[in-house]
């Protein structure tokens, strides 16, 4: 036993001399032998009988020359680990000296741990789907996993010890690799270490492919750092991304083509519809008999219905094509809501139902939103409510929700209630689906495309709001929208003023009475609802719904006097356009007439003036406005329009409103006429031969004269949001979409 073995605590159990073939020549058994298994050894026995394959390992480990060299092995003998050292004799023919030691210091545990680490390490290299390669500080390959073999086309034995740059790095990137290794040796940092980067790699056949690379350095081992790289082939991913990009480009091109088609179809449909509806509208103001008037009204109603269907289909197509984008501006909510109920009242026609708006006085004056989106949402919901309501009424309530003035934020709640047919619970889920209707049978009483609510939902979601439906069959519907709004800087809200003055409502229409009571509560007023004049108590204002009272006006006046109700505190609520009712009531002393729809602004005026007389024209959206003399009646206008039918409609509308009109048929003629005709305003179509309206406007704006400042209004069937932007960008002052509403046209001109 030498001193190093003694110092390590190892005691020889046996010493053997074996020949080159592995046969035992001599055995030395020390007295302290602690391994009884060795008692069976005898000269002439082959060593493999105790330790299989040991001779093969010895021959592998020891050199073939005669130099003395010691090699160490760990072998199991029974249930214990034996440490075996082998020394080649100076004379090879003498064989080997074999010393056997029992494991008394735990080398077996270290060996087992080393084996486990080796097994885990090897399994990582062999099982990983990504290629794993380890190199040393000189870029020489130290390990090369199975996946690396499959990815790069090399066998492990071929590349171990070779420079990694020559094996897998493309020639144009090799210098960058060498520079990076040199930088690491100087600074111990590198841009690709401990991160994931995309680079190029090279296979054995020279093909270059994209890969994802992660390089992690080890702690220095005996002063040397090793680098383990994980390489993932991303060729398929790149191909997939390229395919997606190509598909996206194709889809965008398809959407662009779809948008162009829709723009063309919108123009081609709206242009003749403008002539049809315009002629019907003008005929109603003509001297026609009752039968003719009925036919014209029916035609106008059917045409408006057709236009609504066309609008739904075009709008839905625009949403699907991504053409509907919100454009934020300051929106005055209260006036917008009252305008919408005005329009819905006209569309309701002869339906004997009440239409009302209830507005929270705490609403901010303006919010930041898209006014066209809001108008479309509210119009669709109210139209839908009117369609399915045959008695009672429809009410739009707009209430303040959560508000945060410090952060300029407010949630506004829009509720559209009706007393219509309602919707069964099991059918409510399909209501917001495209082309879906609650009753799609052949016997249904209701038409439509089934797109209105689907469009509403999409527009609401674009404004970050959400919509809910509460309904029971036979009990009407309530659509509730919660919409978040940004408020202009410095926005304020006001709290309702409480007062003891009450409002009384005489009506058997519960929808109307409920709307009055809700508005009164928001104002802090008491409200009493009765169905007979005799039941009215003391009130600052008494509203009598004459559509629900059969008594003649003079009988109504007498009843009011008998019950101590002075006429100056009475406001009669009459159906829209009920001229006969107004005249009859006025003849017996009633001067305060309210017309449907119920609007808070009219009630506010009534209350603030202590029931001062309100002329019927203040609240009656009469058709006669378009025929009245206008302050602009002496001004001369220019119309650029290539469609003969639309020329006739526009000419008749404007001349009846007191305007002088010259007509040209294309943009080039409009440019020439603008410089010579002394016009105060130009109405410009967009799609015209020779020179379109956009280019004509740009050239007018570029003139070096006062003509460059002439107001120009687009009056066109191109009704996309992008068309509005193009017109405003070209320098136009306003935009009117065809079919043209006479009142809208006159208002724009004024």
XYZ file of C-alpha atoms in Angstrom:
750
model
C 0.000 0.000 0.000
C 1.432 3.386 -0.895
C 1.190 6.521 1.216
C -1.495 8.168 -0.960
C -3.782 5.182 -0.634
C -3.253 5.081 3.118
C -3.964 8.794 3.373
C -7.207 8.245 1.503
C -8.224 5.604 4.008
C -8.077 2.721 1.506
C -6.878 -0.713 2.664
C -5.922 -3.408 0.186
C -8.192 -6.419 0.322
C -6.234 -8.386 -2.254
C -3.312 -8.120 -4.674
C -3.313 -10.162 -7.871
C -0.899 -10.759 -10.682
C -2.638 -11.627 -13.977
C -1.297 -12.347 -17.396
C -2.274 -10.472 -20.553
C -5.152 -12.888 -21.171
C -6.650 -12.230 -17.729
C -5.703 -15.456 -15.989
C -4.660 -15.173 -12.333
C -0.989 -16.084 -11.861
C -0.516 -15.194 -8.202
C -2.690 -14.131 -5.250
C -1.668 -12.186 -2.125
C -4.287 -12.130 0.679
C -3.533 -9.659 3.461
C -4.542 -10.651 6.964
C -6.960 -7.710 7.225
C -8.887 -8.722 4.150
C -12.505 -7.685 4.677
C -13.875 -9.262 1.497
C -14.774 -12.941 1.967
C -15.880 -13.106 -1.690
C -12.197 -13.148 -2.621
C -11.552 -16.355 -0.635
C -12.722 -18.375 -3.660
C -10.013 -16.979 -5.955
C -7.287 -19.367 -7.034
C -4.376 -19.315 -9.500
C -5.390 -20.212 -13.044
C -8.850 -18.702 -12.633
C -9.902 -16.021 -15.187
C -10.557 -12.591 -13.722
C -13.773 -12.189 -15.756
C -15.369 -14.811 -13.517
C -15.489 -12.120 -10.804
C -15.508 -8.947 -12.888
C -17.023 -9.459 -16.386
C -15.432 -7.396 -19.159
C -12.757 -6.014 -16.871
C -9.930 -7.388 -19.050
C -11.483 -5.720 -22.085
C -11.664 -2.435 -20.215
C -8.069 -2.792 -19.032
C -6.844 -3.340 -22.561
C -8.829 -0.311 -23.701
C -7.583 1.976 -20.974
C -3.873 1.018 -20.800
C -1.448 1.887 -23.582
C -0.029 -0.811 -25.818
C 3.590 0.162 -25.132
C 5.483 -0.955 -22.085
C 5.182 2.274 -20.075
C 3.955 1.781 -16.518
C 0.543 3.330 -16.111
C -2.172 2.994 -13.535
C -5.865 2.892 -14.390
C -8.720 2.878 -11.883
C -12.052 1.059 -12.173
C -15.205 0.843 -10.028
C -16.868 -2.569 -10.099
C -19.669 -4.187 -8.128
C -18.917 -7.379 -6.230
C -22.083 -8.768 -4.735
C -23.758 -5.851 -2.974
C -20.658 -3.769 -2.488
C -18.508 -1.518 -4.658
C -14.880 -2.497 -5.274
C -12.188 -0.012 -6.288
C -9.726 -1.684 -8.649
C -6.401 -0.208 -9.732
C -4.446 -1.886 -12.534
C -0.746 -1.382 -13.251
C 0.927 -2.670 -16.392
C 4.166 -4.505 -15.610
C 7.356 -3.099 -17.122
C 7.589 -6.277 -19.053
C 4.293 -6.705 -20.856
C 4.670 -10.489 -20.777
C 4.590 -10.389 -16.983
C 1.003 -9.134 -17.234
C -0.682 -6.733 -14.797
C -0.693 -5.987 -11.104
C -4.294 -5.718 -9.862
C -5.060 -4.184 -6.445
C -8.580 -4.422 -4.942
C -9.852 -2.025 -2.259
C -13.223 -1.979 -0.447
C -15.193 1.334 -0.753
C -14.838 2.573 2.797
C -14.983 6.330 2.128
C -18.221 6.614 0.040
C -16.743 6.764 -3.446
C -19.696 4.661 -4.558
C -22.133 7.398 -3.665
C -20.070 9.906 -5.572
C -19.888 7.494 -8.463
C -23.660 6.934 -8.408
C -24.280 10.655 -8.304
C -21.886 11.150 -11.187
C -23.668 8.403 -13.087
C -27.070 9.975 -12.470
C -25.833 13.375 -13.632
C -24.352 11.738 -16.696
C -27.631 9.907 -17.438
C -29.773 13.050 -16.995
C -27.367 15.108 -19.064
C -27.318 12.500 -21.804
C -31.128 12.186 -21.777
C -31.423 15.937 -22.304
C -29.172 15.730 -25.304
C -30.939 12.686 -26.703
C -34.594 13.536 -25.977
C -34.776 17.268 -26.671
C -36.734 18.202 -29.790
C -34.437 21.179 -30.170
C -30.852 20.657 -31.215
C -28.427 20.957 -28.260
C -24.741 21.649 -28.852
C -22.046 22.378 -26.265
C -18.759 24.039 -27.168
C -15.756 25.122 -25.159
C -14.100 28.518 -25.072
C -12.210 27.755 -28.262
C -15.469 27.054 -30.159
C -14.670 23.336 -30.286
C -17.705 21.063 -30.133
C -17.837 19.199 -26.812
C -21.324 17.620 -27.109
C -23.699 17.123 -30.025
C -27.213 15.789 -29.234
C -29.450 13.470 -31.236
C -31.686 16.297 -32.453
C -28.580 18.168 -33.571
C -27.590 15.120 -35.627
C -31.032 15.072 -37.284
C -31.154 18.824 -37.837
C -27.675 19.345 -39.260
C -26.989 15.939 -40.856
C -23.786 15.083 -38.925
C -23.041 12.153 -36.622
C -21.805 13.051 -33.143
C -18.449 11.292 -33.604
C -17.819 13.294 -36.789
C -18.016 16.695 -35.141
C -16.703 16.251 -31.576
C -13.589 18.399 -31.244
C -14.216 20.402 -34.429
C -14.801 24.138 -34.604
C -18.528 24.866 -34.499
C -18.155 27.733 -36.980
C -16.937 25.310 -39.658
C -19.821 22.920 -39.021
C -23.107 24.823 -38.641
C -22.465 28.577 -39.077
C -22.901 30.042 -42.600
C -19.668 31.508 -44.001
C -20.927 35.097 -43.935
C -21.656 34.855 -40.182
C -18.493 33.093 -39.035
C -16.471 36.243 -38.441
C -19.279 37.617 -36.282
C -19.134 34.424 -34.210
C -15.375 34.679 -33.730
C -15.678 38.358 -32.772
C -18.379 37.465 -30.245
C -16.212 34.771 -28.623
C -13.288 37.184 -28.415
C -15.541 39.793 -26.817
C -16.720 37.264 -24.230
C -13.159 36.382 -23.265
C -12.458 40.091 -22.730
C -15.693 41.189 -21.054
C -17.555 37.982 -20.125
C -20.632 39.423 -21.858
C -22.255 38.922 -25.233
C -25.429 40.062 -27.084
C -26.677 36.525 -27.744
C -26.103 35.093 -24.259
C -29.080 34.120 -22.078
C -31.585 35.377 -24.604
C -33.462 34.145 -27.658
C -32.406 35.442 -31.064
C -33.249 34.557 -34.648
C -30.234 33.756 -36.844
C -29.321 31.591 -39.804
C -27.676 28.155 -39.617
C -26.193 25.760 -42.176
C -26.815 22.054 -42.694
C -24.262 19.514 -43.863
C -25.504 19.861 -47.459
C -24.817 23.610 -47.346
C -28.480 24.666 -47.167
C -29.164 27.740 -45.055
C -32.253 27.888 -42.827
C -33.644 30.284 -40.197
C -33.409 29.205 -36.573
C -34.068 30.405 -33.059
C -30.902 30.343 -30.942
C -30.387 30.422 -27.171
C -26.831 30.317 -25.747
C -26.168 29.789 -22.033
C -22.589 29.869 -20.622
C -21.544 27.634 -17.695
C -19.657 28.642 -14.613
C -15.904 28.326 -15.282
C -14.617 24.762 -14.773
C -10.874 24.726 -14.061
C -10.744 28.159 -15.634
C -12.629 27.156 -18.794
C -16.189 28.221 -19.731
C -18.461 25.996 -21.798
C -21.399 27.219 -23.894
C -24.568 25.205 -24.467
C -26.643 26.313 -27.450
C -30.266 25.320 -28.098
C -31.176 25.593 -31.780
C -34.756 25.436 -33.051
C -35.575 25.253 -36.754
C -38.215 27.905 -37.508
C -38.459 27.301 -41.254
C -42.040 26.036 -40.964
C -43.015 28.922 -38.711
C -41.537 31.429 -41.130
C -43.366 29.721 -43.995
C -46.586 29.818 -41.988
C -46.065 33.500 -41.199
C -45.386 34.203 -44.855
C -48.566 32.328 -45.795
C -50.531 34.322 -43.215
C -49.080 37.565 -44.519
C -49.992 36.555 -48.059
C -53.491 35.619 -46.920
C -53.752 38.954 -45.097
C -52.720 40.821 -48.223
C -55.239 38.868 -50.285
C -57.948 39.566 -47.673
C -57.070 43.255 -47.605
C -57.174 43.388 -51.385
C -60.515 41.569 -51.292
C -61.839 44.000 -48.696
C -60.618 46.917 -50.773
C -62.407 45.497 -53.825
C -65.495 44.892 -51.691
C -65.355 48.455 -50.418
C -65.070 49.835 -53.942
C -67.996 47.659 -55.009
C -70.088 48.825 -52.051
C -69.246 52.446 -52.750
C -70.313 51.982 -56.357
C -73.496 50.132 -55.376
C -74.300 52.720 -52.730
C -74.078 55.460 -55.327
C -76.034 53.538 -57.959
C -78.848 52.675 -55.512
C -79.080 55.943 -53.624
C -79.035 58.120 -56.718
C -82.329 56.843 -58.222
C -83.831 56.487 -54.717
C -83.137 60.182 -54.226
C -85.229 60.959 -57.295
C -88.057 58.586 -56.295
C -88.365 59.748 -52.681
C -87.761 63.355 -53.592
C -90.576 63.326 -56.151
C -92.950 61.646 -53.665
C -92.056 64.237 -51.028
C -92.661 67.120 -53.426
C -95.963 65.642 -54.571
C -97.253 65.726 -50.995
C -96.830 69.520 -51.038
C -98.685 69.754 -54.346
C -102.387 70.301 -54.942
C -103.531 66.682 -55.072
C -106.775 65.077 -53.969
C -107.213 62.722 -51.015
C -106.883 59.528 -53.053
C -103.716 60.742 -54.745
C -102.284 61.854 -51.415
C -102.903 58.382 -49.972
C -101.115 56.764 -52.915
C -98.167 59.137 -52.638
C -97.874 58.602 -48.880
C -97.936 54.837 -49.413
C -95.225 55.108 -52.072
C -93.111 57.349 -49.861
C -93.485 54.985 -46.916
C -92.592 51.936 -49.032
C -89.599 53.749 -50.543
C -88.371 54.771 -47.106
C -88.703 51.165 -45.957
C -86.722 49.980 -48.980
C -84.046 52.577 -48.280
C -83.835 51.343 -44.692
C -83.218 47.781 -45.900
C -80.588 49.004 -48.365
C -78.905 51.022 -45.605
C -78.841 47.985 -43.309
C -77.249 45.762 -45.936
C -74.702 48.378 -46.991
C -73.874 49.324 -43.411
C -73.405 45.697 -42.391
C -71.185 45.115 -45.414
C -69.145 48.182 -44.514
C -68.700 46.904 -40.962
C -67.594 43.498 -42.234
C -65.163 45.190 -44.629
C -63.730 47.266 -41.784
C -65.007 50.511 -43.306
C -66.935 51.606 -40.225
C -64.363 53.389 -38.074
C -65.342 55.714 -35.260
C -64.335 59.375 -35.435
C -64.504 61.201 -32.120
C -65.840 64.721 -31.803
C -67.816 66.699 -29.239
C -71.435 65.518 -29.251
C -74.326 67.318 -27.546
C -76.312 64.353 -26.239
C -79.607 66.046 -25.351
C -80.198 67.710 -28.760
C -79.116 64.528 -30.558
C -81.614 62.369 -28.646
C -84.453 64.823 -29.256
C -83.642 64.961 -32.970
C -83.738 61.161 -33.140
C -87.187 60.914 -31.508
C -88.422 63.641 -33.881
C -87.337 61.507 -36.846
C -88.832 58.336 -35.345
C -92.165 60.108 -34.787
C -92.303 60.990 -38.474
C -91.393 57.404 -39.428
C -94.086 56.031 -37.121
C -96.620 57.660 -39.430
C -100.211 56.957 -38.453
C -99.402 54.493 -35.658
C -101.369 55.620 -32.613
C -98.523 55.110 -30.160
C -96.667 57.604 -28.016
C -92.995 58.384 -28.547
C -91.014 60.181 -25.848
C -87.537 61.127 -24.718
C -86.553 61.347 -21.041
C -83.237 63.058 -20.302
C -81.353 63.211 -17.018
C -80.633 66.898 -16.192
C -77.283 65.756 -14.775
C -76.088 64.733 -18.247
C -72.915 66.566 -19.357
C -73.525 69.113 -22.082
C -71.161 67.354 -24.471
C -69.241 64.075 -24.654
C -66.510 62.826 -26.957
C -67.913 60.184 -29.294
C -68.906 59.425 -32.878
C -72.186 61.213 -33.531
C -73.025 59.119 -36.610
C -72.577 55.895 -34.608
C -74.775 57.157 -31.773
C -77.476 58.373 -34.147
C -77.473 55.034 -35.994
C -77.651 53.017 -32.761
C -80.543 55.002 -31.298
C -82.424 55.187 -34.605
C -82.175 51.427 -35.142
C -83.359 50.615 -31.621
C -86.261 53.080 -31.740
C -87.259 51.975 -35.245
C -87.285 48.384 -34.051
C -89.374 49.298 -31.003
C -91.953 51.182 -33.103
C -92.146 48.280 -35.551
C -93.226 45.789 -32.857
C -95.431 48.148 -30.808
C -99.125 48.555 -31.682
C -100.436 50.339 -28.600
C -98.914 52.186 -25.697
C -95.637 53.730 -26.656
C -91.877 53.844 -27.013
C -89.574 55.814 -24.719
C -85.885 56.693 -24.920
C -84.357 57.382 -21.489
C -80.825 58.747 -21.162
C -79.411 58.646 -17.634
C -76.084 59.414 -16.007
C -74.216 56.418 -14.611
C -70.786 56.320 -12.980
C -68.965 59.598 -13.410
C -65.366 60.620 -12.669
C -64.860 64.298 -13.458
C -61.255 64.182 -12.255
C -60.422 61.747 -15.060
C -62.965 63.187 -17.531
C -64.973 59.964 -17.692
C -68.680 59.220 -17.538
C -70.839 56.161 -18.152
C -74.118 57.059 -19.854
C -77.082 54.674 -19.809
C -79.451 54.589 -22.803
C -82.720 52.685 -22.362
C -85.251 52.083 -25.124
C -88.523 50.776 -23.666
C -91.601 49.718 -25.567
C -94.965 48.165 -24.791
C -94.840 45.872 -27.809
C -95.145 42.143 -28.299
C -92.018 41.252 -26.289
C -89.631 38.393 -26.950
C -89.684 34.900 -25.470
C -86.638 34.152 -23.316
C -85.539 31.187 -25.423
C -85.334 33.385 -28.519
C -83.462 36.336 -27.060
C -79.980 34.885 -27.653
C -80.391 34.896 -31.444
C -81.634 38.476 -31.576
C -78.223 40.094 -32.163
C -77.140 37.601 -34.818
C -76.891 38.634 -38.461
C -80.001 38.003 -40.586
C -81.779 36.613 -37.524
C -85.388 37.402 -36.643
C -87.487 36.207 -33.733
C -90.279 35.265 -36.122
C -88.875 34.067 -39.450
C -91.920 32.070 -40.519
C -93.812 32.659 -43.731
C -96.785 33.948 -41.723
C -94.890 36.680 -39.922
C -96.423 40.160 -39.820
C -93.013 41.849 -39.685
C -90.508 42.289 -42.475
C -86.925 43.442 -42.395
C -83.473 42.005 -42.927
C -82.688 41.032 -39.354
C -79.570 43.221 -39.487
C -80.617 46.254 -37.437
C -79.752 44.894 -33.992
C -76.626 43.128 -35.267
C -75.397 46.473 -36.619
C -76.263 48.159 -33.307
C -74.273 45.617 -31.325
C -71.200 45.976 -33.545
C -71.295 49.792 -33.388
C -71.812 49.745 -29.611
C -68.831 47.432 -29.185
C -66.697 49.701 -31.387
C -67.489 52.476 -28.875
C -66.509 50.112 -25.995
C -70.093 49.845 -24.737
C -72.354 46.853 -24.183
C -76.063 46.169 -24.684
C -78.524 44.035 -22.746
C -82.118 42.983 -23.382
C -84.831 42.525 -20.762
C -88.105 41.204 -22.109
C -90.996 38.825 -21.557
C -93.362 37.761 -24.275
C -96.399 40.038 -24.410
C -94.883 42.588 -21.996
C -92.643 44.680 -24.214
C -88.858 45.064 -24.346
C -86.189 47.168 -22.718
C -82.839 47.495 -24.470
C -80.210 48.883 -22.099
C -76.895 50.279 -23.325
C -74.076 51.298 -21.006
C -71.669 53.485 -22.935
C -68.376 54.896 -21.584
C -67.545 58.420 -22.730
C -64.565 60.709 -22.409
C -65.619 64.200 -21.365
C -64.138 67.455 -22.671
C -61.679 69.081 -20.290
C -63.436 71.068 -17.573
C -66.786 69.299 -18.020
C -69.345 69.808 -15.264
C -72.674 68.255 -14.307
C -75.514 69.801 -12.366
C -77.674 68.226 -9.690
C -81.495 68.358 -10.052
C -83.279 71.188 -8.239
C -85.919 69.926 -5.840
C -89.248 71.760 -5.935
C -92.698 71.345 -4.463
C -94.412 72.246 -7.742
C -96.095 69.227 -9.235
C -97.024 68.102 -12.725
C -100.316 66.362 -13.448
C -100.909 64.063 -16.418
C -104.337 63.192 -17.739
C -103.989 60.162 -20.002
C -104.929 56.500 -20.223
C -101.693 55.783 -22.104
C -99.457 54.259 -19.444
C -96.313 54.617 -21.544
C -96.847 58.369 -21.908
C -97.712 58.823 -18.223
C -94.659 56.789 -17.155
C -92.385 58.948 -19.321
C -93.751 62.176 -17.792
C -93.377 60.798 -14.272
C -89.795 59.633 -14.907
C -88.828 63.049 -16.295
C -90.533 64.842 -13.391
C -88.666 62.676 -10.870
C -85.358 63.537 -12.546
C -86.278 67.217 -12.185
C -87.180 66.738 -8.517
C -90.905 67.331 -9.080
C -93.929 65.437 -7.905
C -96.089 63.895 -10.623
C -99.654 62.636 -10.495
C -101.122 60.413 -13.216
C -104.905 60.269 -13.647
C -107.235 59.181 -16.415
C -109.955 61.798 -15.761
C -109.825 65.570 -15.501
C -112.013 65.383 -12.416
C -109.209 63.632 -10.492
C -106.553 66.324 -11.029
C -105.191 67.830 -7.813
C -103.196 71.044 -7.432
C -100.407 71.233 -10.030
C -98.208 73.873 -11.615
C -98.798 72.300 -15.012
C -101.543 69.970 -16.207
C -100.807 67.975 -19.381
C -103.899 66.553 -21.064
C -103.442 63.868 -23.715
C -106.259 64.733 -26.126
C -105.610 61.608 -28.210
C -107.050 59.628 -25.272
C -110.084 61.894 -24.689
C -113.198 61.663 -26.813
C -114.752 64.932 -25.603
C -114.961 67.818 -28.070
C -112.643 70.791 -27.365
C -115.445 73.019 -26.058
C -116.576 70.232 -23.678
C -112.997 69.787 -22.499
C -112.698 73.537 -21.874
C -115.904 73.532 -19.829
C -114.728 70.588 -17.693
C -111.459 72.349 -16.959
C -113.288 75.510 -15.841
C -115.677 73.491 -13.676
C -112.759 71.906 -11.813
C -110.834 75.135 -11.344
C -108.107 74.435 -13.896
C -107.139 77.732 -15.570
C -106.267 77.302 -19.230
C -102.917 79.071 -18.824
C -101.783 76.144 -16.617
C -102.999 73.539 -19.115
C -100.975 72.093 -21.990
C -102.714 69.888 -24.494
C -100.680 66.962 -25.826
C -101.709 66.196 -29.400
C -100.597 63.683 -32.065
C -97.942 64.867 -34.500
C -99.182 66.914 -37.482
C -102.701 67.166 -35.966
C -103.560 70.545 -37.440
C -107.323 70.055 -36.988
C -106.875 69.340 -33.280
C -104.738 72.444 -32.871
C -107.256 74.704 -34.632
C -110.201 73.285 -32.720
C -108.458 73.630 -29.368
C -107.275 77.145 -30.150
C -110.816 78.201 -31.068
C -111.991 77.562 -27.477
C -109.083 79.254 -25.758
C -106.350 76.586 -25.425
C -103.080 78.212 -26.440
C -100.489 75.777 -25.089
C -100.228 72.852 -27.487
C -97.545 70.155 -27.257
C -97.113 67.784 -30.173
C -95.636 64.319 -30.145
C -92.938 63.384 -29.493
C -92.577 64.302 -25.836
C -89.288 66.188 -25.459
C -87.788 67.544 -22.221
C -86.792 70.814 -23.906
C -90.448 71.608 -24.672
C -91.553 70.728 -21.135
C -88.704 72.786 -19.703
C -89.820 75.803 -21.722
C -93.413 75.248 -20.593
C -92.451 75.111 -16.918
C -89.901 77.947 -17.015
C -92.418 80.413 -18.478
C -95.161 79.397 -16.042
C -97.253 77.941 -18.817
C -96.767 80.861 -21.169
C -98.468 80.230 -24.525
C -96.502 78.047 -26.896
C -97.358 78.500 -30.521
C -98.028 75.246 -32.374
C -95.209 75.951 -34.808
C -92.661 75.880 -31.966
C -92.961 72.149 -31.569
C -94.559 71.019 -34.820
C -91.970 69.712 -37.325
C -94.193 70.756 -40.234
C -93.399 70.173 -43.873
C -94.284 73.789 -44.549
C -90.836 74.928 -43.367
C -89.264 73.890 -46.620
C -91.707 76.029 -48.538
C -91.366 79.170 -46.482
C -89.406 82.154 -47.645
C -85.846 81.908 -46.408
C -83.412 84.655 -45.394
C -81.282 83.217 -48.181
C -84.039 83.392 -50.797
C -82.280 86.106 -52.787
C -79.040 84.153 -53.014
C -78.189 82.294 -56.153
C -76.970 78.696 -55.943
C -75.088 76.416 -58.307
C -75.870 72.694 -58.541
C -73.332 70.326 -60.131
C -75.297 67.115 -60.863
C -75.210 64.818 -63.908
C -78.440 62.860 -63.209
C -81.478 64.466 -64.858
C -83.983 63.086 -62.349
C -81.948 64.371 -59.405
C -81.575 67.738 -61.144
C -85.363 68.018 -61.315
C -85.838 67.041 -57.656
C -83.194 69.453 -56.377
C -84.455 72.279 -58.563
C -88.027 71.872 -57.333
C -87.024 71.581 -53.673
C -84.783 74.647 -53.748
C -87.079 76.865 -55.801
C -89.960 76.081 -53.440
C -87.673 77.151 -50.600
C -87.071 80.484 -52.353
C -83.659 79.903 -53.912
C -82.466 80.625 -57.440
C -80.645 77.707 -58.991
C -78.340 77.148 -61.955
C -77.443 73.580 -62.957
C -74.300 72.182 -64.578
C -73.593 68.535 -65.429
C -69.945 67.986 -64.490
C -67.082 69.323 -62.417
C -65.405 71.161 -65.277
C -68.577 73.155 -65.974
C -68.904 73.818 -62.220
C -65.361 75.242 -62.132
C -66.099 77.556 -65.064
C -69.506 78.618 -63.716
C -68.154 79.341 -60.232
C -65.797 81.972 -61.678
C -68.473 83.809 -63.644
C -71.863 83.287 -61.975
C -71.561 85.182 -58.672
C -72.938 82.218 -56.707
C -73.235 82.274 -52.933
C -73.054 78.482 -52.520
C -72.351 75.358 -54.588
C -74.024 71.951 -54.207
C -71.596 69.400 -55.606
C -72.110 65.764 -56.586
C -69.011 63.573 -56.352
C -69.262 61.197 -59.292
C -69.526 63.184 -62.519
C -68.020 62.877 -66.011
C -64.922 64.808 -67.176
C -64.079 66.128 -63.691
C -65.391 64.687 -60.422
C -66.649 66.758 -57.516
C -63.576 66.261 -55.302
C -61.155 67.519 -57.951
C -63.515 70.362 -58.909
C -63.621 71.506 -55.269
C -59.827 71.396 -54.979
C -59.435 73.533 -58.114
C -62.006 76.055 -56.866
C -60.164 76.313 -53.549
C -56.894 76.942 -55.390
C -58.253 79.943 -57.342
C -56.654 83.317 -56.674
C -59.915 85.174 -56.042
C -62.865 85.442 -53.643
C -64.429 82.491 -55.450
C -61.965 80.235 -53.587
C -63.910 80.873 -50.343
C -67.376 80.052 -51.679
C -69.200 77.510 -49.456
C -69.412 74.073 -51.081
C -71.716 71.302 -49.865
C -71.330 67.737 -51.088
C -74.713 66.341 -52.102
C -73.984 62.805 -53.202
C -74.996 59.166 -53.051
C -71.423 58.247 -51.996
C -72.296 57.871 -48.324
C -69.273 56.085 -46.803
C -67.391 57.638 -43.878
C -64.342 57.683 -46.121
C -66.347 59.771 -48.612
C -67.154 62.306 -45.892
C -63.455 62.532 -45.020
C -62.476 62.952 -48.665
C -64.970 65.795 -49.055
C -63.836 67.620 -45.933
C -60.166 67.101 -46.814
C -60.819 68.577 -50.257
C -62.193 71.743 -48.629
C -65.956 71.199 -48.687
C -67.992 72.749 -45.880
C -70.705 70.127 -45.371
C -71.936 66.754 -46.580
C -75.515 65.697 -47.405
C -76.123 62.058 -48.344
C -78.748 61.083 -50.889
C -81.655 60.532 -50.684
C -81.857 64.180 -49.630
C -84.155 65.204 -46.799
C -85.639 68.615 -47.624
C -85.444 69.920 -44.079
C -81.797 68.814 -43.750
C -80.969 70.502 -47.044
C -82.633 73.799 -46.112
C -80.985 73.783 -42.678
C -77.555 73.260 -44.252
C -78.114 76.103 -46.702
C -79.250 78.475 -43.971
